[in-house]
């Protein structure tokens, strides 16, 4: 070859140089455009250099970090190398993709409410101080009443009212009638001054011979009683100055008897009217004494029996929920009196309350939480009646007589009185605990998991106890029941629970695993299928297909009549009514045991206590285990549709809110968790993944960029923020519209292009949001419009919205037993998120904590 000859060496080198220049020119001329450059850089932006020691003992690092600010890096050098002078070369493809995951809410080990143990020393002190104050007020009121009585008597004489029936002190002739005259005050004081000794009193009293037959004896007695007798003292009876045998007045006065103000005034008025001669108008006018308004003082009541025994509370220990203890102290401080005991006996009110507590299981509560111990007897709350296990052999009177003394007689001893006080406090504690559980539930749902977002209701126990104490013995039972939810759903659950508990466990029907029967086929399991439907179907369905049941002879052929039966059963069970007996249909036919149904109903009653007592005349109810969304408007047919909810790895939360907006032709703002967990793996393979699928990527300042230009490693590590949204269109994940009720979980209802999923029986496929089978119908319902209006708004193709002006709450709930909105029949559903299990664990922990 001539190139190897020395003579040709000079020619070879220029040729090689020219070739290199030409190649360089071509490479420079054909550098990728801006988008390609972004793609080139984007490929690198998703690669990862692990921070592990290299073979030379050094930590590998990304050489691009030293060349340009984060987020603005571009490829450099030939063929994607870092450049001739870079301190590290790397390949454009990352051998280890991004592995960043956003954790989902966790289920917690449930921590039940902490019970508090206190002594009632402070309550005893406060009640005792109040009793002393009340006693002082009563004594002061008594003294004031005596003072006013004396003042009223003196006032009568000051006004010149004379009741006479004897010889006047001036020596005038005898007067046998009542004289009413007005005299100067000095004369009244001199003539009506009370006598100070018996002799003077005797001289001033009229003699029997001087009294007329028209009632002068009574008049004289009244005169003596009003003018001379002091006010009756407390607890003493009033004495008549003249006895029934006509005893002289001076003998009656010598007995030191007293006459009360009220009796004296009343008795004084009667003979005055009778003494006036008939037909003598002038005499009648002068005989009627002027009216004297007697002030009636308010006499304070003395200390109650509870107050007098307040010292019995000293050292008494109470273990209860803090709210219950606060309510006990507040009530008895404000109203220190017994609620459940009177005269040492169990009242009818107490018996009614204990019977209600014993029947707490009927409302889904645990009756043993409200057990009360009587003195020497234990009241068992496990049955429908109050069962008393007495330590007194052969004495059954306590169970049958509500008025029987608690300790076999009047509570005269200190021990019996203390037992009485203990019973009073314990029954009050039981009633308040029942009220708290009935109103808000025994479990705080937010402690179960992060999937629950249900603020615990505040309960005013003091107001509840005051209300119950004002109820009659008959009404208090219904008042306690009304502490539980009173809506139609709770009542349906109560009725179902009573029905289930009255039944006995039946031998379950078994259908072979893997059974698959299509219409027209034959199967040995056909007889079990028919038997299972007969056991599980509703009465209406069985009545509709009574002829089919009667005609079935146990054959293996899947006839058209049996297909129709199976389809109706599937429809009733919320399954796809295709007539194919497969896995889901078999599960619905075999069902669950009686005990499992009872447990599900009780759990549903507990969950219903977490929601508002009134769900609202208009509301949307989403039941995740049923995969349904229902719009309810009182007086109208409910709008019920199938729904798709979150996968088990992306569970839909349990919460409630209010619907605010309906948005048409929406954008889909991709949540951060979906970006990191699902999109970055695709970006590892194709940096243009988001661009190709109609997503828009923008920086925090709103600048739109290509998905290939983003450092997704920084995004995954939360070192860089970007917004990713999908543009409106046929492929948009939210479909035509979305219905918003703003919440921290970013959950809403929306349309979907994946319509085929609604044909499935189990529909847990979303990332947590709720997809609707009929989104236009739901949007029209919450807006109060018709579907044509919604269609017109969508047809405009604009991203616009309507505000929901009325109050429409939405309940994103989780009930594995729930009454059908149309029929009221309670249906049962699979526990797809295992939340029944976690709730049952929470209830068990609560029971252990309360048992101590």
Short mmCIF file of N, CA, C and O in Angstrom, two decimals, residues 193-305:
data_model
loop_
_atom_site.label_atom_id
_atom_site.label_comp_id
_atom_site.label_asym_id
_atom_site.label_seq_id
_atom_site.Cartn_x
_atom_site.Cartn_y
_atom_site.Cartn_z
N UNK A 193 -102.02 48.25 122.85
CA UNK A 193 -100.72 47.72 123.30
C UNK A 193 -100.93 46.37 123.93
O UNK A 193 -101.84 46.17 124.73
N UNK A 194 -100.10 45.39 123.61
CA UNK A 194 -100.27 44.05 124.18
C UNK A 194 -100.02 44.04 125.68
O UNK A 194 -99.15 44.74 126.19
N UNK A 195 -100.79 43.26 126.38
CA UNK A 195 -100.64 43.12 127.82
C UNK A 195 -99.40 42.33 128.12
O UNK A 195 -98.95 41.51 127.34
N UNK A 196 -98.88 42.53 129.30
CA UNK A 196 -97.63 41.89 129.66
C UNK A 196 -97.78 40.80 130.68
O UNK A 196 -96.83 40.08 130.95
N UNK A 197 -98.92 40.68 131.28
CA UNK A 197 -99.07 39.62 132.28
C UNK A 197 -100.44 39.00 132.15
O UNK A 197 -101.33 39.51 131.49
N UNK A 198 -100.61 37.90 132.86
CA UNK A 198 -101.86 37.15 132.75
C UNK A 198 -103.04 37.90 133.31
O UNK A 198 -104.16 37.81 132.81
N UNK A 199 -102.79 38.70 134.38
CA UNK A 199 -103.91 39.43 134.99
C UNK A 199 -104.47 40.45 134.05
O UNK A 199 -105.70 40.60 133.90
N UNK A 200 -103.59 41.20 133.40
CA UNK A 200 -104.06 42.20 132.45
C UNK A 200 -104.80 41.54 131.31
O UNK A 200 -105.82 42.02 130.83
N UNK A 201 -104.26 40.40 130.84
CA UNK A 201 -104.91 39.68 129.74
C UNK A 201 -106.30 39.21 130.16
O UNK A 201 -107.26 39.27 129.40
N UNK A 202 -106.39 38.73 131.40
CA UNK A 202 -107.69 38.24 131.87
C UNK A 202 -108.70 39.37 131.97
O UNK A 202 -109.87 39.22 131.63
N UNK A 203 -108.23 40.56 132.43
CA UNK A 203 -109.13 41.69 132.57
C UNK A 203 -109.64 42.18 131.23
O UNK A 203 -110.76 42.68 131.12
N UNK A 204 -108.77 42.05 130.21
CA UNK A 204 -109.16 42.55 128.88
C UNK A 204 -109.97 41.58 128.07
O UNK A 204 -110.56 41.94 127.07
N UNK A 205 -110.02 40.30 128.50
CA UNK A 205 -110.77 39.31 127.75
C UNK A 205 -112.25 39.39 128.09
O UNK A 205 -112.62 39.59 129.25
N UNK A 206 -113.14 39.22 127.16
CA UNK A 206 -114.58 39.23 127.44
C UNK A 206 -115.02 38.02 128.21
O UNK A 206 -114.42 36.94 128.06
N UNK A 207 -116.03 38.15 129.04
CA UNK A 207 -116.57 37.04 129.78
C UNK A 207 -117.66 36.34 128.97
O UNK A 207 -118.28 36.94 128.10
N UNK A 208 -117.91 35.05 129.25
CA UNK A 208 -118.91 34.30 128.49
C UNK A 208 -120.28 34.95 128.52
O UNK A 208 -121.01 34.94 127.53
N UNK A 209 -120.68 35.56 129.68
CA UNK A 209 -122.01 36.14 129.79
C UNK A 209 -122.18 37.36 128.92
O UNK A 209 -123.29 37.76 128.61
N UNK A 210 -121.07 37.98 128.58
CA UNK A 210 -121.15 39.19 127.79
C UNK A 210 -121.21 38.93 126.29
O UNK A 210 -121.37 39.85 125.52
N UNK A 211 -121.02 37.69 125.87
CA UNK A 211 -120.97 37.37 124.44
C UNK A 211 -122.36 37.04 123.94
O UNK A 211 -123.13 36.33 124.59
N UNK A 212 -122.71 37.55 122.76
CA UNK A 212 -124.02 37.31 122.18
C UNK A 212 -124.09 35.96 121.51
O UNK A 212 -123.08 35.30 121.29
N UNK A 213 -125.28 35.52 121.15
CA UNK A 213 -125.48 34.25 120.48
C UNK A 213 -125.06 34.28 119.03
O UNK A 213 -125.03 33.27 118.37
N UNK A 214 -124.75 35.48 118.45
CA UNK A 214 -124.41 35.56 117.04
C UNK A 214 -122.95 35.24 116.78
O UNK A 214 -122.46 35.40 115.69
N UNK A 215 -122.20 34.82 117.81
CA UNK A 215 -120.80 34.42 117.54
C UNK A 215 -119.80 35.29 118.25
O UNK A 215 -118.66 35.39 117.82
N UNK A 216 -120.22 35.94 119.37
CA UNK A 216 -119.28 36.79 120.07
C UNK A 216 -118.14 35.99 120.67
O UNK A 216 -117.03 36.51 120.86
N UNK A 217 -118.41 34.75 120.99
CA UNK A 217 -117.35 33.91 121.54
C UNK A 217 -116.22 33.75 120.53
O UNK A 217 -115.04 33.90 120.84
N UNK A 218 -116.61 33.46 119.29
CA UNK A 218 -115.58 33.31 118.24
C UNK A 218 -114.87 34.61 117.99
O UNK A 218 -113.65 34.64 117.76
N UNK A 219 -115.66 35.75 118.07
CA UNK A 219 -115.03 37.02 117.82
C UNK A 219 -114.00 37.33 118.88
O UNK A 219 -112.91 37.85 118.61
N UNK A 220 -114.34 37.02 120.10
CA UNK A 220 -113.40 37.27 121.18
C UNK A 220 -112.15 36.43 121.03
O UNK A 220 -111.03 36.89 121.29
N UNK A 221 -112.35 35.19 120.62
CA UNK A 221 -111.18 34.31 120.41
C UNK A 221 -110.29 34.86 119.33
O UNK A 221 -109.06 34.87 119.45
N UNK A 222 -110.89 35.33 118.23
CA UNK A 222 -110.10 35.88 117.14
C UNK A 222 -109.38 37.14 117.59
O UNK A 222 -108.22 37.37 117.26
N UNK A 223 -110.08 37.96 118.37
CA UNK A 223 -109.46 39.18 118.86
C UNK A 223 -108.24 38.88 119.68
O UNK A 223 -107.20 39.51 119.53
N UNK A 224 -108.37 37.89 120.54
CA UNK A 224 -107.22 37.53 121.36
C UNK A 224 -106.11 36.97 120.53
O UNK A 224 -104.94 37.26 120.75
N UNK A 225 -106.47 36.14 119.51
CA UNK A 225 -105.43 35.52 118.69
C UNK A 225 -104.68 36.51 117.86
O UNK A 225 -103.47 36.41 117.70
N UNK A 226 -105.37 37.52 117.31
CA UNK A 226 -104.72 38.48 116.44
C UNK A 226 -103.93 39.50 117.23
O UNK A 226 -102.81 39.83 116.91
N UNK A 227 -104.54 39.96 118.30
CA UNK A 227 -103.92 41.07 119.02
C UNK A 227 -102.85 40.63 119.97
O UNK A 227 -101.90 41.36 120.23
N UNK A 228 -102.98 39.44 120.53
CA UNK A 228 -102.11 39.10 121.63
C UNK A 228 -101.16 37.94 121.35
O UNK A 228 -100.07 37.89 121.91
N UNK A 229 -101.54 36.98 120.47
CA UNK A 229 -100.72 35.76 120.32
C UNK A 229 -99.49 36.04 119.49
O UNK A 229 -99.57 36.67 118.47
N UNK A 230 -98.33 35.57 119.90
CA UNK A 230 -97.12 35.70 119.07
C UNK A 230 -97.17 34.76 117.90
O UNK A 230 -97.97 33.84 117.86
N UNK A 231 -96.26 35.00 116.89
CA UNK A 231 -96.21 34.14 115.69
C UNK A 231 -95.87 32.74 116.07
O UNK A 231 -95.03 32.50 116.94
N UNK A 232 -96.50 31.77 115.35
CA UNK A 232 -96.23 30.36 115.63
C UNK A 232 -94.81 30.03 115.27
O UNK A 232 -94.33 30.42 114.22
N UNK A 233 -94.16 29.30 116.10
CA UNK A 233 -92.78 28.90 115.80
C UNK A 233 -92.79 27.70 114.89
O UNK A 233 -93.78 27.01 114.77
N UNK A 234 -91.62 27.45 114.26
CA UNK A 234 -91.50 26.37 113.25
C UNK A 234 -91.75 25.02 113.91
O UNK A 234 -91.14 24.70 114.94
N UNK A 235 -92.62 24.27 113.28
CA UNK A 235 -92.89 22.91 113.75
C UNK A 235 -93.99 22.84 114.78
O UNK A 235 -94.34 21.76 115.24
N UNK A 236 -94.58 23.98 115.27
CA UNK A 236 -95.63 23.96 116.28
C UNK A 236 -96.97 24.23 115.63
O UNK A 236 -97.06 25.00 114.67
N UNK A 237 -98.01 23.66 116.18
CA UNK A 237 -99.34 23.90 115.64
C UNK A 237 -99.97 25.14 116.23
O UNK A 237 -99.63 25.59 117.32
N UNK A 238 -100.95 25.71 115.55
CA UNK A 238 -101.65 26.90 116.03
C UNK A 238 -102.75 26.50 117.01
O UNK A 238 -103.45 25.52 116.81
N UNK A 239 -102.92 27.26 118.10
CA UNK A 239 -103.92 26.96 119.13
C UNK A 239 -105.07 27.95 119.06
O UNK A 239 -104.84 29.15 118.90
N UNK A 240 -106.28 27.46 119.21
CA UNK A 240 -107.47 28.32 119.21
C UNK A 240 -107.66 28.88 120.61
O UNK A 240 -107.64 28.13 121.58
N UNK A 241 -107.82 30.21 120.76
CA UNK A 241 -108.00 30.78 122.10
C UNK A 241 -109.18 30.21 122.86
O UNK A 241 -109.18 30.18 124.08
N UNK A 242 -110.24 29.78 122.17
CA UNK A 242 -111.40 29.20 122.85
C UNK A 242 -111.56 27.79 122.32
O UNK A 242 -111.64 27.57 121.13
N UNK A 243 -111.60 26.82 123.21
CA UNK A 243 -111.68 25.44 122.76
C UNK A 243 -113.09 25.08 122.32
O UNK A 243 -114.01 25.88 122.43
N UNK A 244 -113.23 23.85 121.85
CA UNK A 244 -114.52 23.43 121.29
C UNK A 244 -115.61 23.30 122.33
O UNK A 244 -116.78 23.24 122.00
N UNK A 245 -115.26 23.23 123.57
CA UNK A 245 -116.27 23.07 124.63
C UNK A 245 -116.76 24.38 125.18
O UNK A 245 -117.44 24.41 126.18
N UNK A 246 -116.36 25.50 124.55
CA UNK A 246 -116.80 26.80 125.03
C UNK A 246 -115.98 27.29 126.20
O UNK A 246 -116.46 28.06 127.02
N UNK A 247 -114.75 26.82 126.32
CA UNK A 247 -113.87 27.21 127.41
C UNK A 247 -113.61 28.71 127.35
O UNK A 247 -113.42 29.26 126.28
N UNK A 248 -113.59 29.41 128.45
CA UNK A 248 -113.35 30.85 128.43
C UNK A 248 -112.03 31.18 127.79
O UNK A 248 -111.07 30.41 127.86
N UNK A 249 -111.95 32.36 127.20
CA UNK A 249 -110.77 32.78 126.43
C UNK A 249 -109.56 32.94 127.33
O UNK A 249 -108.44 32.66 126.92
N UNK A 250 -109.82 33.41 128.63
CA UNK A 250 -108.64 33.62 129.47
C UNK A 250 -107.95 32.33 129.81
O UNK A 250 -106.73 32.28 130.00
N UNK A 251 -108.70 31.18 129.85
CA UNK A 251 -108.09 29.90 130.10
C UNK A 251 -107.28 29.44 128.89
O UNK A 251 -106.23 28.83 129.03
N UNK A 252 -107.79 29.75 127.69
CA UNK A 252 -107.03 29.39 126.48
C UNK A 252 -105.76 30.18 126.39
O UNK A 252 -104.73 29.68 125.94
N UNK A 253 -105.78 31.46 126.79
CA UNK A 253 -104.59 32.28 126.70
C UNK A 253 -103.51 31.81 127.65
O UNK A 253 -102.32 32.00 127.40
N UNK A 254 -103.88 31.17 128.71
CA UNK A 254 -102.89 30.75 129.69
C UNK A 254 -102.08 29.56 129.25
O UNK A 254 -101.15 29.15 129.92
N UNK A 255 -102.41 28.95 128.13
CA UNK A 255 -101.70 27.75 127.64
C UNK A 255 -100.47 28.09 126.83
O UNK A 255 -99.76 27.21 126.38
N UNK A 256 -100.17 29.34 126.53
CA UNK A 256 -99.02 29.80 125.75
C UNK A 256 -99.01 29.25 124.33
O UNK A 256 -97.97 29.08 123.70
N UNK A 257 -100.18 28.93 123.79
CA UNK A 257 -100.28 28.47 122.39
C UNK A 257 -100.04 29.64 121.46
O UNK A 257 -100.27 30.78 121.81
N UNK A 258 -99.60 29.34 120.23
CA UNK A 258 -99.31 30.38 119.24
C UNK A 258 -100.20 30.20 118.04
O UNK A 258 -100.67 29.11 117.74
N UNK A 259 -100.42 31.31 117.35
CA UNK A 259 -101.25 31.32 116.15
C UNK A 259 -100.42 31.87 115.01
O UNK A 259 -99.81 32.93 115.15
N UNK A 260 -100.37 31.16 113.88
CA UNK A 260 -99.59 31.63 112.73
C UNK A 260 -100.26 32.83 112.10
O UNK A 260 -101.45 33.06 112.29
N UNK A 261 -99.45 33.58 111.35
CA UNK A 261 -99.96 34.77 110.66
C UNK A 261 -101.09 34.42 109.72
O UNK A 261 -102.11 35.08 109.67
N UNK A 262 -100.91 33.35 108.95
CA UNK A 262 -101.91 33.00 107.94
C UNK A 262 -103.22 32.60 108.58
O UNK A 262 -104.31 33.03 108.18
N UNK A 263 -103.16 31.78 109.66
CA UNK A 263 -104.38 31.33 110.31
C UNK A 263 -105.10 32.48 110.97
O UNK A 263 -106.32 32.58 110.95
N UNK A 264 -104.32 33.38 111.59
CA UNK A 264 -104.94 34.50 112.29
C UNK A 264 -105.67 35.40 111.32
O UNK A 264 -106.79 35.84 111.56
N UNK A 265 -105.04 35.70 110.20
CA UNK A 265 -105.65 36.57 109.21
C UNK A 265 -106.92 35.96 108.63
O UNK A 265 -107.94 36.62 108.46
N UNK A 266 -106.82 34.64 108.33
CA UNK A 266 -107.98 33.96 107.73
C UNK A 266 -109.15 33.89 108.70
O UNK A 266 -110.29 34.19 108.38
N UNK A 267 -108.86 33.48 109.97
CA UNK A 267 -109.92 33.32 110.95
C UNK A 267 -110.52 34.66 111.34
O UNK A 267 -111.70 34.76 111.65
N UNK A 268 -109.69 35.72 111.33
CA UNK A 268 -110.20 37.02 111.74
C UNK A 268 -111.22 37.57 110.76
O UNK A 268 -112.12 38.31 111.14
N UNK A 269 -111.07 37.20 109.51
CA UNK A 269 -111.97 37.76 108.51
C UNK A 269 -113.34 37.13 108.51
O UNK A 269 -114.32 37.73 108.10
N UNK A 270 -113.44 35.86 108.94
CA UNK A 270 -114.72 35.16 108.89
C UNK A 270 -115.76 35.74 109.85
O UNK A 270 -116.87 36.06 109.45
N UNK A 271 -115.48 35.88 111.14
CA UNK A 271 -116.51 36.39 112.05
C UNK A 271 -116.84 37.84 111.80
O UNK A 271 -117.93 38.28 112.11
N UNK A 272 -115.92 38.61 111.26
CA UNK A 272 -116.23 40.00 110.98
C UNK A 272 -117.40 40.11 110.01
O UNK A 272 -118.31 40.91 110.19
N UNK A 273 -117.38 39.29 108.98
CA UNK A 273 -118.46 39.33 108.01
C UNK A 273 -119.75 38.80 108.61
O UNK A 273 -120.84 39.32 108.39
N UNK A 274 -119.66 37.74 109.41
CA UNK A 274 -120.85 37.14 110.00
C UNK A 274 -121.50 38.02 111.04
O UNK A 274 -122.71 37.94 111.28
N UNK A 275 -120.72 38.91 111.67
CA UNK A 275 -121.27 39.70 112.77
C UNK A 275 -122.12 40.85 112.29
O UNK A 275 -122.87 41.45 113.07
N UNK A 276 -122.03 41.24 111.07
CA UNK A 276 -122.83 42.37 110.58
C UNK A 276 -124.29 41.99 110.52
O UNK A 276 -124.64 40.97 109.94
N UNK A 277 -125.18 42.77 111.10
CA UNK A 277 -126.62 42.44 111.05
C UNK A 277 -127.13 42.44 109.63
O UNK A 277 -126.73 43.25 108.81
N UNK A 278 -128.05 41.48 109.38
CA UNK A 278 -128.61 41.38 108.04
C UNK A 278 -129.41 42.60 107.70
O UNK A 278 -130.19 43.10 108.50
N UNK A 279 -129.25 43.09 106.47
CA UNK A 279 -129.99 44.24 105.99
C UNK A 279 -129.42 45.55 106.42
O UNK A 279 -129.92 46.58 106.02
N UNK A 280 -128.41 45.57 107.25
CA UNK A 280 -127.80 46.82 107.70
C UNK A 280 -126.60 47.10 106.83
O UNK A 280 -125.51 46.60 107.06
N UNK A 281 -126.80 47.88 105.77
CA UNK A 281 -125.72 48.10 104.82
C UNK A 281 -124.57 48.84 105.45
O UNK A 281 -123.40 48.54 105.20
N UNK A 282 -124.88 49.81 106.27
CA UNK A 282 -123.82 50.60 106.89
C UNK A 282 -122.97 49.73 107.80
O UNK A 282 -121.74 49.81 107.82
N UNK A 283 -123.70 48.87 108.56
CA UNK A 283 -122.95 47.97 109.44
C UNK A 283 -122.09 47.01 108.66
O UNK A 283 -120.98 46.68 109.04
N UNK A 284 -122.65 46.55 107.52
CA UNK A 284 -121.87 45.62 106.70
C UNK A 284 -120.64 46.29 106.15
O UNK A 284 -119.57 45.70 106.06
N UNK A 285 -120.79 47.55 105.73
CA UNK A 285 -119.65 48.27 105.17
C UNK A 285 -118.56 48.46 106.20
O UNK A 285 -117.37 48.32 105.91
N UNK A 286 -118.96 48.78 107.40
CA UNK A 286 -117.96 49.03 108.43
C UNK A 286 -117.41 47.75 109.02
O UNK A 286 -116.36 47.75 109.62
N UNK A 287 -118.13 46.64 108.80
CA UNK A 287 -117.68 45.38 109.40
C UNK A 287 -116.55 44.73 108.63
O UNK A 287 -115.79 43.97 109.17
N UNK A 288 -116.46 45.01 107.31
CA UNK A 288 -115.42 44.38 106.49
C UNK A 288 -114.12 45.10 106.71
O UNK A 288 -114.00 46.28 106.44
N UNK A 289 -113.13 44.37 107.18
CA UNK A 289 -111.83 45.00 107.45
C UNK A 289 -111.11 45.30 106.16
O UNK A 289 -111.24 44.56 105.19
N UNK A 290 -110.37 46.38 106.10
CA UNK A 290 -109.60 46.66 104.89
C UNK A 290 -108.57 45.58 104.63
O UNK A 290 -108.05 44.98 105.56
N UNK A 291 -108.31 45.34 103.33
CA UNK A 291 -107.38 44.28 102.94
C UNK A 291 -105.96 44.66 103.31
O UNK A 291 -105.50 45.76 103.02
N UNK A 292 -105.26 43.74 103.91
CA UNK A 292 -103.85 43.94 104.27
C UNK A 292 -103.01 42.96 103.47
O UNK A 292 -103.20 41.75 103.58
N UNK A 293 -102.16 43.44 102.61
CA UNK A 293 -101.33 42.57 101.76
C UNK A 293 -100.18 42.02 102.59
O UNK A 293 -99.30 42.77 103.01
N UNK A 294 -100.24 40.74 102.84
CA UNK A 294 -99.19 40.08 103.63
C UNK A 294 -98.08 39.59 102.70
O UNK A 294 -98.34 38.81 101.79
N UNK A 295 -96.91 40.02 102.91
CA UNK A 295 -95.78 39.57 102.08
C UNK A 295 -95.46 38.13 102.42
O UNK A 295 -95.27 37.79 103.60
N UNK A 296 -95.40 37.28 101.38
CA UNK A 296 -95.08 35.87 101.57
C UNK A 296 -93.61 35.63 101.24
O UNK A 296 -93.22 35.61 100.08
N UNK A 297 -92.76 35.47 102.20
CA UNK A 297 -91.33 35.31 101.93
C UNK A 297 -91.04 33.96 101.28
O UNK A 297 -91.73 32.98 101.52
N UNK A 298 -90.03 33.95 100.43
CA UNK A 298 -89.57 32.70 99.82
C UNK A 298 -88.70 31.96 100.82
O UNK A 298 -87.62 32.44 101.20
N UNK A 299 -89.18 30.83 101.23
CA UNK A 299 -88.46 30.06 102.24
C UNK A 299 -87.54 29.08 101.54
O UNK A 299 -88.00 28.23 100.78
N UNK A 300 -86.27 29.19 101.75
CA UNK A 300 -85.31 28.30 101.11
C UNK A 300 -85.44 26.90 101.67
O UNK A 300 -85.67 26.72 102.87
N UNK A 301 -85.32 25.94 100.79
CA UNK A 301 -85.37 24.56 101.23
C UNK A 301 -84.09 24.19 101.97
O UNK A 301 -83.02 24.69 101.67
N UNK A 302 -84.24 23.27 102.88
CA UNK A 302 -83.07 22.81 103.62
C UNK A 302 -82.26 21.84 102.80
O UNK A 302 -82.62 21.48 101.67
N UNK A 303 -81.14 21.38 103.31
CA UNK A 303 -80.28 20.43 102.59
C UNK A 303 -81.03 19.15 102.25
O UNK A 303 -81.86 18.68 103.03
N UNK A 304 -80.74 18.59 101.06
CA UNK A 304 -81.36 17.34 100.65
C UNK A 304 -80.70 16.18 101.38
O UNK A 304 -79.67 16.33 102.06
N UNK A 305 -81.28 15.00 101.22
CA UNK A 305 -80.71 13.81 101.84
C UNK A 305 -79.31 13.53 101.29
O UNK A 305 -78.42 13.13 102.02
#
